[in-house]
CSV table of C-alpha atoms in Angstrom, one decimal:
chain,number,residue,atom,x,y,z
A,1064,UNK,CA,64.4,-49.1,-3.6
A,1065,UNK,CA,63.0,-46.3,-3.8
A,1066,UNK,CA,60.4,-45.1,-6.1
A,1067,UNK,CA,59.8,-41.1,-5.7
A,1068,UNK,CA,57.1,-40.9,-7.5
A,1069,UNK,CA,38.0,-43.5,-0.9
A,1070,UNK,CA,35.9,-41.3,-0.4
A,1071,UNK,CA,32.3,-42.8,-0.8
A,1072,UNK,CA,32.2,-42.2,-4.6
A,1073,UNK,CA,34.3,-45.7,-4.6
A,1074,UNK,CA,31.5,-48.4,-5.4
A,1075,UNK,CA,32.2,-51.5,-3.6
A,1076,UNK,CA,29.7,-53.4,-5.7
A,1077,UNK,CA,31.3,-52.2,-9.3
A,1078,UNK,CA,33.7,-54.8,-10.5
A,1079,UNK,CA,36.0,-52.5,-12.4
A,1080,UNK,CA,37.6,-55.0,-14.5
A,1081,UNK,CA,41.0,-54.1,-13.1
A,1082,UNK,CA,39.8,-55.9,-9.9
A,1083,UNK,CA,41.4,-59.2,-10.3
A,1084,UNK,CA,43.9,-59.0,-13.3
A,1085,UNK,CA,46.1,-62.1,-14.3
A,1086,UNK,CA,49.2,-60.3,-13.3
A,1087,UNK,CA,48.3,-59.0,-10.1
A,1088,UNK,CA,51.1,-59.3,-7.5
A,1089,UNK,CA,49.9,-59.1,-3.9
A,1090,UNK,CA,51.6,-56.9,-1.0
A,1091,UNK,CA,52.5,-56.9,2.1
A,1092,UNK,CA,53.0,-53.7,3.9
A,1093,UNK,CA,54.7,-53.5,6.5
A,1094,UNK,CA,55.3,-49.8,8.0
A,1095,UNK,CA,53.1,-46.9,6.7
A,1096,UNK,CA,55.4,-43.0,7.9
A,1097,UNK,CA,53.7,-40.0,7.3
A,1098,UNK,CA,55.0,-36.4,8.0
A,1099,UNK,CA,54.0,-32.6,6.5
A,1100,UNK,CA,55.9,-31.1,3.2
A,1101,UNK,CA,55.0,-27.9,1.9
A,1102,UNK,CA,53.8,-27.9,-1.9
A,1103,UNK,CA,54.8,-25.7,-4.3
A,1104,UNK,CA,52.6,-23.0,-3.0
A,1105,UNK,CA,54.2,-22.8,0.6
A,1106,UNK,CA,51.2,-24.6,2.1
A,1107,UNK,CA,52.2,-28.0,3.7
A,1108,UNK,CA,50.4,-31.0,2.7
A,1109,UNK,CA,51.0,-34.7,3.1
A,1110,UNK,CA,53.9,-36.5,2.7
A,1111,UNK,CA,54.0,-41.5,3.0
A,1112,UNK,CA,56.7,-43.4,3.2
A,1113,UNK,CA,55.4,-47.5,2.4
A,1114,UNK,CA,57.9,-50.0,3.7
A,1115,UNK,CA,56.6,-52.7,2.0
A,1116,UNK,CA,57.7,-56.8,3.1
A,1117,UNK,CA,60.6,-56.8,0.7
A,1118,UNK,CA,62.5,-54.8,1.9
A,1119,UNK,CA,61.3,-52.3,-1.1
A,1120,UNK,CA,60.2,-48.5,-0.1
A,1121,UNK,CA,57.5,-46.3,-2.4
A,1122,UNK,CA,56.6,-42.7,-1.6
A,1123,UNK,CA,54.3,-40.3,-2.8
A,1124,UNK,CA,52.6,-37.0,-1.9
A,1125,UNK,CA,49.2,-35.2,-2.0
A,1126,UNK,CA,48.6,-32.8,-3.9
A,1127,UNK,CA,46.0,-28.9,-2.9
A,1128,UNK,CA,44.1,-27.1,-5.4
A,1129,UNK,CA,42.9,-23.6,-4.8
A,1130,UNK,CA,40.6,-23.5,-7.7
A,1131,UNK,CA,38.5,-26.2,-6.1
A,1132,UNK,CA,35.1,-28.2,-6.9
A,1133,UNK,CA,31.9,-27.9,-3.9
A,1134,UNK,CA,31.9,-32.0,-4.4
A,1135,UNK,CA,35.4,-32.7,-4.2
A,1136,UNK,CA,37.1,-34.9,-1.5
A,1137,UNK,CA,36.9,-33.5,1.8
A,1138,UNK,CA,41.3,-33.2,2.8
A,1139,UNK,CA,41.6,-32.6,6.0
A,1140,UNK,CA,43.5,-29.5,8.1
A,1141,UNK,CA,44.2,-28.1,11.9
A,1142,UNK,CA,42.9,-25.0,12.3
A,1143,UNK,CA,44.4,-23.6,14.3
A,1144,UNK,CA,47.4,-20.7,14.7
A,1145,UNK,CA,49.4,-23.8,13.0
A,1146,UNK,CA,50.4,-21.9,8.5
A,1147,UNK,CA,47.4,-19.6,9.3
A,1148,UNK,CA,44.9,-23.6,9.9
A,1149,UNK,CA,45.6,-25.4,7.6
A,1150,UNK,CA,48.6,-27.2,9.0
A,1151,UNK,CA,48.1,-31.0,8.3
A,1152,UNK,CA,49.3,-32.7,10.8
A,1153,UNK,CA,45.6,-34.4,12.0
A,1154,UNK,CA,45.8,-35.8,8.0
A,1155,UNK,CA,49.5,-37.5,9.2
A,1156,UNK,CA,48.0,-38.7,12.3
A,1157,UNK,CA,45.4,-40.4,10.0
A,1158,UNK,CA,47.8,-42.5,8.0
A,1159,UNK,CA,50.1,-43.5,11.1
A,1160,UNK,CA,47.0,-44.3,13.6
A,1161,UNK,CA,44.7,-45.4,11.4
A,1162,UNK,CA,45.4,-46.5,8.2
A,1163,UNK,CA,48.4,-47.5,8.7
A,1164,UNK,CA,47.2,-50.4,11.9
A,1165,UNK,CA,44.4,-51.3,9.2
A,1166,UNK,CA,46.9,-51.8,6.6
A,1167,UNK,CA,50.2,-53.8,7.8
A,1168,UNK,CA,47.1,-56.8,9.5
A,1169,UNK,CA,47.4,-58.5,5.8
A,1170,UNK,CA,48.6,-59.0,2.5
A,1171,UNK,CA,46.4,-57.5,0.0
A,1172,UNK,CA,45.7,-58.5,-3.9
A,1173,UNK,CA,44.7,-55.5,-5.4
A,1174,UNK,CA,45.0,-52.1,-5.6
A,1175,UNK,CA,40.7,-51.5,-4.9
A,1176,UNK,CA,41.3,-53.9,-1.8
A,1177,UNK,CA,42.9,-51.4,-0.6
A,1178,UNK,CA,41.2,-48.0,-1.0
A,1179,UNK,CA,37.6,-49.8,-0.2
A,1180,UNK,CA,39.3,-51.3,2.8
A,1181,UNK,CA,40.4,-47.3,3.6
A,1182,UNK,CA,36.7,-45.9,1.9
A,1183,UNK,CA,34.9,-47.8,5.2
A,1184,UNK,CA,37.2,-46.9,8.1
A,1185,UNK,CA,37.3,-43.9,6.9
A,1186,UNK,CA,33.4,-44.1,6.9
A,1187,UNK,CA,32.1,-40.6,5.2
A,1188,UNK,CA,30.8,-39.6,1.9
A,1189,UNK,CA,33.7,-37.7,0.7
A,1190,UNK,CA,37.5,-38.8,3.4
A,1191,UNK,CA,36.0,-35.9,5.9
A,1192,UNK,CA,37.4,-37.5,8.7
A,1193,UNK,CA,40.9,-39.3,7.6
A,1194,UNK,CA,41.2,-36.9,4.9
A,1195,UNK,CA,41.2,-37.1,1.8
A,1196,UNK,CA,45.3,-35.4,0.9
A,1197,UNK,CA,45.7,-38.3,4.2
A,1198,UNK,CA,43.9,-41.5,2.1
A,1199,UNK,CA,45.5,-40.4,-1.2
A,1200,UNK,CA,48.7,-40.2,-0.4
A,1201,UNK,CA,48.6,-43.8,0.5
A,1202,UNK,CA,46.9,-44.8,-2.0
A,1203,UNK,CA,49.0,-43.2,-4.9
A,1204,UNK,CA,52.0,-44.6,-2.5
A,1205,UNK,CA,49.8,-48.6,-3.0
A,1206,UNK,CA,49.5,-48.0,-6.6
A,1207,UNK,CA,54.1,-48.1,-6.6
A,1208,UNK,CA,53.8,-50.8,-4.2
A,1209,UNK,CA,51.9,-53.7,-6.6
A,1210,UNK,CA,54.3,-52.0,-9.6
A,1211,UNK,CA,56.8,-53.2,-7.6
A,1212,UNK,CA,55.8,-56.3,-7.1
A,1213,UNK,CA,54.7,-56.9,-10.7
A,1214,UNK,CA,58.1,-55.9,-11.9
A,1215,UNK,CA,57.4,-53.7,-14.0
A,1216,UNK,CA,57.0,-49.2,-14.6
A,1217,UNK,CA,54.5,-48.0,-12.9
A,1218,UNK,CA,52.5,-46.9,-16.1
A,1219,UNK,CA,52.7,-50.4,-17.8
A,1220,UNK,CA,51.5,-51.3,-14.5
A,1221,UNK,CA,48.5,-49.4,-14.7
A,1222,UNK,CA,48.0,-50.1,-18.9
A,1223,UNK,CA,47.5,-54.1,-17.4
A,1224,UNK,CA,45.1,-53.4,-15.0
A,1225,UNK,CA,43.2,-51.1,-17.0
A,1226,UNK,CA,43.3,-52.8,-19.8
A,1227,UNK,CA,44.5,-50.0,-21.7
A,1228,UNK,CA,46.5,-48.7,-25.0
A,1229,UNK,CA,49.5,-46.4,-23.5
A,1230,UNK,CA,49.4,-43.1,-25.5
A,1231,UNK,CA,52.0,-40.4,-25.0
A,1232,UNK,CA,50.1,-37.5,-23.8
A,1233,UNK,CA,49.7,-33.6,-25.7
A,1234,UNK,CA,51.2,-31.6,-22.7
A,1235,UNK,CA,48.9,-28.5,-21.9
A,1236,UNK,CA,51.7,-25.8,-20.8
A,1237,UNK,CA,49.7,-23.2,-18.3
A,1238,UNK,CA,52.0,-20.2,-19.5
A,1239,UNK,CA,49.2,-17.1,-18.9
A,1240,UNK,CA,47.9,-17.1,-15.5
A,1241,UNK,CA,44.2,-15.2,-14.6
A,1242,UNK,CA,41.5,-16.0,-12.1
A,1243,UNK,CA,42.0,-18.0,-8.6
A,1244,UNK,CA,45.7,-18.7,-10.1
A,1245,UNK,CA,47.2,-14.7,-9.7
A,1246,UNK,CA,46.7,-11.9,-9.2
A,1247,UNK,CA,46.1,-9.9,-12.2
A,1248,UNK,CA,42.6,-8.7,-13.0
A,1249,UNK,CA,42.0,-11.4,-15.4
A,1250,UNK,CA,39.1,-13.6,-14.6
A,1251,UNK,CA,39.6,-16.1,-17.0
A,1252,UNK,CA,42.0,-18.8,-14.9
A,1253,UNK,CA,44.4,-20.5,-17.6
A,1254,UNK,CA,45.7,-19.8,-20.7
A,1255,UNK,CA,47.0,-23.7,-22.3
A,1256,UNK,CA,49.2,-24.2,-25.4
A,1257,UNK,CA,49.4,-27.4,-26.8
A,1258,UNK,CA,51.7,-29.0,-29.6
A,1259,UNK,CA,49.7,-31.1,-31.1
A,1260,UNK,CA,51.2,-32.1,-34.5
A,1261,UNK,CA,54.7,-32.1,-32.7
A,1262,UNK,CA,56.5,-35.8,-34.1
A,1263,UNK,CA,56.9,-36.9,-30.3
A,1264,UNK,CA,57.0,-36.2,-26.4
A,1265,UNK,CA,60.6,-34.7,-26.2
A,1266,UNK,CA,59.7,-32.3,-28.9
A,1267,UNK,CA,56.8,-31.4,-27.5
A,1268,UNK,CA,58.3,-30.3,-24.6
A,1269,UNK,CA,60.8,-28.4,-27.0
A,1270,UNK,CA,57.6,-26.7,-28.1
A,1271,UNK,CA,56.5,-25.9,-24.9
A,1272,UNK,CA,59.6,-24.8,-23.6
A,1273,UNK,CA,60.3,-22.3,-26.7
A,1274,UNK,CA,56.9,-20.5,-26.7
A,1275,UNK,CA,56.7,-20.2,-23.0
A,1276,UNK,CA,60.6,-17.8,-23.4
A,1277,UNK,CA,59.0,-16.2,-26.4
A,1278,UNK,CA,56.8,-15.5,-24.4
A,1279,UNK,CA,58.9,-14.2,-22.0
A,1280,UNK,CA,60.1,-11.6,-23.6
A,1281,UNK,CA,56.8,-10.4,-24.4
A,1282,UNK,CA,55.2,-9.9,-21.8
A,1283,UNK,CA,59.0,-8.7,-21.0
A,1284,UNK,CA,59.0,-5.9,-22.9
A,1285,UNK,CA,54.6,-4.8,-23.1
A,1286,UNK,CA,54.1,-5.0,-19.2
A,1287,UNK,CA,57.5,-4.3,-18.0
A,1288,UNK,CA,57.5,-7.2,-15.5
A,1289,UNK,CA,57.7,-11.5,-15.7
A,1290,UNK,CA,55.4,-11.9,-12.4
A,1291,UNK,CA,53.9,-15.4,-12.3
A,1292,UNK,CA,50.7,-17.5,-11.0
A,1293,UNK,CA,50.3,-20.9,-9.9
A,1294,UNK,CA,51.3,-23.8,-12.1
A,1295,UNK,CA,54.4,-21.1,-13.2
A,1296,UNK,CA,52.7,-18.8,-15.8
A,1297,UNK,CA,53.2,-14.9,-16.1
A,1298,UNK,CA,50.6,-13.2,-14.7
A,1299,UNK,CA,51.2,-9.2,-16.5
A,1300,UNK,CA,48.6,-6.6,-16.2
A,1301,UNK,CA,45.8,-8.3,-18.5
A,1302,UNK,CA,42.0,-7.4,-18.1
A,1303,UNK,CA,40.7,-9.3,-21.1
A,1304,UNK,CA,40.6,-13.3,-22.9
A,1305,UNK,CA,40.7,-12.1,-26.4
A,1306,UNK,CA,44.3,-10.2,-25.4
A,1307,UNK,CA,45.5,-12.6,-23.8
A,1308,UNK,CA,44.7,-15.1,-26.8
A,1309,UNK,CA,46.5,-12.6,-28.9
A,1310,UNK,CA,49.8,-12.9,-26.5
A,1311,UNK,CA,49.8,-16.0,-27.1
A,1312,UNK,CA,49.7,-16.1,-30.7
A,1313,UNK,CA,51.8,-13.6,-31.1
A,1314,UNK,CA,54.9,-16.0,-28.9
A,1315,UNK,CA,53.8,-19.1,-30.8
A,1316,UNK,CA,54.7,-17.4,-34.0
A,1317,UNK,CA,57.8,-15.9,-32.5
A,1318,UNK,CA,59.0,-19.1,-31.1
A,1319,UNK,CA,58.7,-19.9,-34.6
A,1320,UNK,CA,56.0,-22.3,-35.0
A,1321,UNK,CA,52.5,-22.0,-36.1
A,1322,UNK,CA,49.1,-21.2,-34.5
A,1323,UNK,CA,46.6,-23.7,-36.0
A,1324,UNK,CA,44.3,-27.0,-34.6
A,1325,UNK,CA,47.2,-29.2,-36.0
A,1326,UNK,CA,50.4,-27.2,-34.9
A,1327,UNK,CA,49.7,-25.6,-31.3
A,1328,UNK,CA,46.8,-24.7,-30.3
A,1329,UNK,CA,45.0,-22.5,-27.7
A,1330,UNK,CA,43.3,-24.1,-24.0
A,1331,UNK,CA,41.9,-22.3,-22.3
A,1332,UNK,CA,40.1,-22.5,-18.5
A,1333,UNK,CA,38.1,-20.0,-17.8
A,1334,UNK,CA,37.0,-21.3,-14.3
A,1335,UNK,CA,33.7,-20.0,-14.3
A,1336,UNK,CA,32.6,-20.4,-10.9
A,1337,UNK,CA,35.3,-17.6,-10.8
A,1338,UNK,CA,33.1,-15.1,-12.0
A,1339,UNK,CA,29.7,-15.7,-11.7
A,1340,UNK,CA,27.7,-13.5,-10.5
A,1341,UNK,CA,24.1,-14.7,-10.0
A,1342,UNK,CA,20.9,-16.0,-11.8
A,1343,UNK,CA,21.9,-17.4,-15.3
A,1344,UNK,CA,24.9,-14.6,-15.3
A,1345,UNK,CA,29.0,-13.9,-15.9
A,1346,UNK,CA,30.8,-10.9,-15.2
A,1347,UNK,CA,34.0,-11.1,-17.6
A,1348,UNK,CA,36.0,-7.4,-18.2
A,1349,UNK,CA,33.5,-5.8,-16.7
A,1350,UNK,CA,30.7,-7.0,-18.5
A,1351,UNK,CA,27.9,-9.3,-17.4
A,1352,UNK,CA,26.8,-11.7,-20.0
A,1353,UNK,CA,23.7,-13.7,-19.5
A,1354,UNK,CA,24.3,-17.2,-20.7
A,1355,UNK,CA,23.5,-17.3,-24.5
A,1356,UNK,CA,25.6,-14.5,-24.9
A,1357,UNK,CA,29.1,-16.0,-23.0
A,1358,UNK,CA,28.1,-18.6,-25.4
A,1359,UNK,CA,28.2,-16.3,-28.4
A,1360,UNK,CA,31.4,-14.9,-26.6
A,1361,UNK,CA,32.9,-18.7,-26.9
A,1362,UNK,CA,31.7,-19.7,-30.2
A,1363,UNK,CA,33.3,-15.7,-31.2
A,1364,UNK,CA,37.4,-16.4,-29.8
A,1365,UNK,CA,36.6,-20.4,-31.6
A,1366,UNK,CA,36.4,-18.5,-34.7
A,1367,UNK,CA,39.0,-15.8,-33.6
A,1368,UNK,CA,41.6,-18.3,-32.3
A,1369,UNK,CA,42.9,-22.0,-32.5
A,1370,UNK,CA,40.6,-22.8,-29.6
A,1371,UNK,CA,40.4,-26.7,-29.3
A,1372,UNK,CA,39.6,-27.1,-25.2
A,1373,UNK,CA,37.8,-25.7,-23.0
A,1374,UNK,CA,37.7,-26.4,-19.2
A,1375,UNK,CA,34.6,-25.6,-17.3
A,1376,UNK,CA,33.3,-22.6,-19.8
A,1377,UNK,CA,29.9,-22.6,-16.7
A,1378,UNK,CA,30.0,-22.6,-13.5
A,1379,UNK,CA,29.6,-25.8,-12.0
A,1380,UNK,CA,25.7,-26.1,-11.1
A,1381,UNK,CA,24.8,-24.0,-14.4
A,1382,UNK,CA,23.5,-27.4,-16.2
A,1383,UNK,CA,21.1,-25.2,-18.3
A,1384,UNK,CA,24.1,-23.6,-19.4
A,1385,UNK,CA,26.7,-26.6,-20.4
A,1386,UNK,CA,23.7,-28.2,-22.4
A,1387,UNK,CA,24.1,-24.4,-24.1
A,1388,UNK,CA,27.4,-24.8,-25.1
A,1389,UNK,CA,27.3,-29.0,-25.9
A,1390,UNK,CA,24.7,-28.0,-28.0
A,1391,UNK,CA,26.6,-24.8,-29.8
A,1392,UNK,CA,29.8,-26.4,-29.6
A,1393,UNK,CA,30.1,-30.0,-28.3
A,1394,UNK,CA,30.5,-31.1,-32.3
A,1395,UNK,CA,33.8,-28.6,-32.9
A,1396,UNK,CA,35.6,-28.4,-29.6
A,1397,UNK,CA,36.9,-29.6,-27.1
A,1398,UNK,CA,34.1,-29.4,-23.8
A,1399,UNK,CA,36.1,-30.5,-20.0
A,1400,UNK,CA,33.9,-30.7,-17.3
A,1401,UNK,CA,36.3,-29.8,-14.1
A,1402,UNK,CA,33.9,-28.6,-10.8
A,1403,UNK,CA,31.2,-30.3,-13.0
A,1404,UNK,CA,32.7,-33.6,-12.5
A,1405,UNK,CA,35.2,-33.5,-9.6
A,1406,UNK,CA,37.2,-37.1,-10.7
A,1407,UNK,CA,34.0,-38.8,-9.6
A,1408,UNK,CA,32.5,-40.9,-12.2
A,1409,UNK,CA,28.7,-41.3,-10.8
A,1410,UNK,CA,28.9,-37.6,-12.1
A,1411,UNK,CA,30.5,-38.7,-15.4
A,1412,UNK,CA,28.0,-40.8,-16.7
A,1413,UNK,CA,25.3,-38.4,-15.7
A,1414,UNK,CA,26.8,-35.8,-17.8
A,1415,UNK,CA,28.1,-37.8,-21.1
A,1416,UNK,CA,23.7,-39.2,-20.3
A,1417,UNK,CA,22.4,-35.2,-19.9
A,1418,UNK,CA,25.3,-33.7,-23.1
A,1419,UNK,CA,27.1,-31.6,-20.4
A,1420,UNK,CA,30.4,-32.4,-22.3
A,1421,UNK,CA,32.6,-33.9,-23.7
A,1422,UNK,CA,35.7,-34.7,-21.3
A,1423,UNK,CA,35.6,-35.1,-17.9
A,1424,UNK,CA,39.5,-33.7,-16.3
A,1425,UNK,CA,41.0,-36.1,-13.9
A,1426,UNK,CA,42.4,-35.4,-10.9
A,1427,UNK,CA,43.3,-38.2,-8.2
A,1428,UNK,CA,43.2,-36.4,-4.7
A,1429,UNK,CA,39.3,-34.8,-5.9
A,1430,UNK,CA,38.3,-38.5,-5.1
A,1431,UNK,CA,40.8,-39.6,-2.5
A,1432,UNK,CA,42.3,-42.9,-4.4
A,1433,UNK,CA,43.6,-44.7,-7.5
A,1434,UNK,CA,41.0,-46.5,-7.4
A,1435,UNK,CA,38.3,-43.3,-7.6
A,1436,UNK,CA,40.0,-42.4,-10.4
A,1437,UNK,CA,40.5,-45.0,-12.3
A,1438,UNK,CA,36.9,-45.6,-12.1
A,1439,UNK,CA,36.6,-42.2,-13.6
A,1440,UNK,CA,38.3,-42.7,-16.5
A,1441,UNK,CA,37.2,-45.6,-17.4
A,1442,UNK,CA,33.4,-44.5,-17.5
A,1443,UNK,CA,34.7,-41.8,-19.5
A,1444,UNK,CA,36.0,-43.8,-21.6
A,1445,UNK,CA,33.0,-46.2,-22.2
A,1446,UNK,CA,31.0,-43.6,-22.6
A,1447,UNK,CA,32.7,-42.0,-25.6
A,1448,UNK,CA,34.1,-39.0,-23.8
A,1449,UNK,CA,37.9,-38.3,-23.9
A,1450,UNK,CA,39.4,-37.7,-20.5
A,1451,UNK,CA,42.6,-35.1,-19.8
A,1452,UNK,CA,45.3,-36.2,-16.6
A,1453,UNK,CA,45.9,-33.1,-14.1
A,1454,UNK,CA,47.9,-31.4,-12.2
A,1455,UNK,CA,46.9,-29.2,-9.0
A,1456,UNK,CA,47.9,-25.6,-8.3
A,1457,UNK,CA,49.6,-26.9,-5.0
A,1458,UNK,CA,51.8,-29.6,-5.7
A,1459,UNK,CA,54.8,-31.8,-4.6
A,1460,UNK,CA,57.5,-33.5,-7.0
A,1461,UNK,CA,55.6,-37.0,-7.4
A,1462,UNK,CA,55.1,-37.5,-11.0
A,1463,UNK,CA,52.2,-40.2,-10.4
A,1464,UNK,CA,49.6,-38.3,-12.9
A,1465,UNK,CA,52.7,-38.4,-16.0
A,1466,UNK,CA,52.5,-42.5,-15.5
A,1467,UNK,CA,49.0,-41.9,-15.0
A,1468,UNK,CA,48.5,-40.3,-18.6
A,1469,UNK,CA,50.2,-42.8,-20.2
A,1470,UNK,CA,48.9,-46.0,-18.2
A,1471,UNK,CA,45.7,-45.1,-19.6
A,1472,UNK,CA,46.1,-44.0,-22.5
A,1473,UNK,CA,44.1,-40.2,-22.5
A,1474,UNK,CA,46.0,-38.7,-24.9
A,1475,UNK,CA,46.2,-35.2,-23.0
A,1476,UNK,CA,47.3,-33.8,-19.8
A,1477,UNK,CA,48.1,-30.8,-18.3
A,1478,UNK,CA,51.0,-29.8,-15.0
A,1479,UNK,CA,51.3,-26.1,-15.5
A,1480,UNK,CA,53.8,-24.1,-17.5
A,1481,UNK,CA,57.7,-25.5,-19.0
A,1482,UNK,CA,59.0,-23.9,-15.5
A,1483,UNK,CA,59.1,-24.7,-11.8
A,1484,UNK,CA,60.7,-28.1,-10.0
A,1485,UNK,CA,57.4,-29.3,-9.7
A,1486,UNK,CA,55.9,-28.4,-12.6
A,1487,UNK,CA,59.0,-30.3,-14.6
A,1488,UNK,CA,58.7,-32.7,-12.8
A,1489,UNK,CA,56.8,-34.7,-14.8
A,1490,UNK,CA,57.2,-33.7,-18.0
A,1491,UNK,CA,60.8,-34.7,-17.4
A,1492,UNK,CA,58.8,-38.3,-16.4
A,1493,UNK,CA,56.9,-38.1,-19.9
A,1494,UNK,CA,59.9,-37.6,-21.7
A,1495,UNK,CA,61.8,-40.5,-19.3
A,1496,UNK,CA,58.8,-42.6,-20.5
A,1497,UNK,CA,59.5,-41.9,-24.0
A,1498,UNK,CA,63.3,-43.0,-23.8
A,1499,UNK,CA,63.2,-45.9,-22.3
A,1500,UNK,CA,60.5,-47.0,-24.5
A,1501,UNK,CA,59.6,-45.4,-27.6
A,1502,UNK,CA,56.9,-47.4,-29.3
A,1503,UNK,CA,54.4,-45.8,-27.3
A,1504,UNK,CA,52.3,-43.9,-29.8
A,1505,UNK,CA,52.0,-39.8,-29.1
A,1506,UNK,CA,49.0,-37.6,-30.1
A,1507,UNK,CA,46.0,-36.4,-28.7
A,1508,UNK,CA,42.0,-39.4,-29.5
A,1509,UNK,CA,40.1,-37.8,-31.3
A,1510,UNK,CA,36.8,-36.1,-29.6
A,1511,UNK,CA,33.8,-38.3,-30.5
A,1512,UNK,CA,29.8,-37.8,-28.9
A,1513,UNK,CA,29.2,-38.8,-25.1
A,1514,UNK,CA,26.1,-41.6,-25.2
A,1515,UNK,CA,22.9,-40.4,-24.1
A,1516,UNK,CA,21.2,-44.0,-22.2
A,1517,UNK,CA,20.6,-44.1,-18.9
A,1518,UNK,CA,23.9,-44.9,-17.4
A,1519,UNK,CA,24.1,-46.6,-13.3
A,1520,UNK,CA,27.3,-47.4,-12.8
């Protein structure tokens, strides 16, 4: 059967409550193959095929980001002439020549054992030697192997090992692109629609698709083009966030839905690293704004539009800006840290303590392992923060994040527009899970205030 689908940040002394679960089933790995494939942007990435002792075969592939945080786990690329230096033959060799011999030596009881062993083999703080693109593909395949051994779907295995209550997530469809994801002058990177009031996952996906097509009609009529950004959203010649969000409100109405925080809401990812200038100043639509002025700008957007979530509203190292924004709006909207946290439980704990945000974005390849990913989600939950599972701009058909978001029960995911195969694969997997398990509830969790006590994860 085929199931499609370390950074040094892993603390081996951190005994997560999913280390020795009563439902754990050991696995024996007989062979691990790897090869170079192309991601959705046409750049190479790593695909892994894992052969188990009982004859089962599981697979996984690594995504890649365009807008990346400085503290992410490090991809390994060849830096030669092939694919303009982006080929991944060295990462493929990491899997076949080093990781596979390690994994074939014994039976493995749980995924933390596997991920820690690979992290120790790598020996760096950010997986720079073996490559996070190699390691995350192996780690995801290993999670599928443990789910196979337990004879349960991947999302059920994740729920069991994390002691989570499963939840179908509100999808956040990225339907207008700017920043690093598009060639237009729009500084903000993502404008999303979120059907928070949908009855279930199927209805949410339907709403997203209908609004996407309504938006396409408006974009074609106004701009005489419907070019797409990296994540399937439209990338018209828009310069201001207000124009983008006005288009979204109109498209929501055109499709027969109601713009609103309890119906179809808007979420944005400004990705402020991309328009940070210097000395606490940010450039938007030709205007240079101070930190206080940028906070005021976000306040105006919140007052004018049904905006429920702001991701990376300030640059990753501008902690003063993050604090200003949290103090101003942290009690009324979701503030998500992506480049700020890079799915690192230690950085998330620091963000909770300092009240930089009330939510963390979760991208498995940022931290490099499933264990690190689960630790990040557990830390966010424990400290009263929300979590949102996310894809990357360079995606594959792997659907791991769909099972991850359901199994951990965090209630929200973003995987691009409701278009393009690599994005649709995740949404189709979500509706498949719902069809097979209709008892799982759908919807957001309430926004809470992060804990302020000192934390040592």
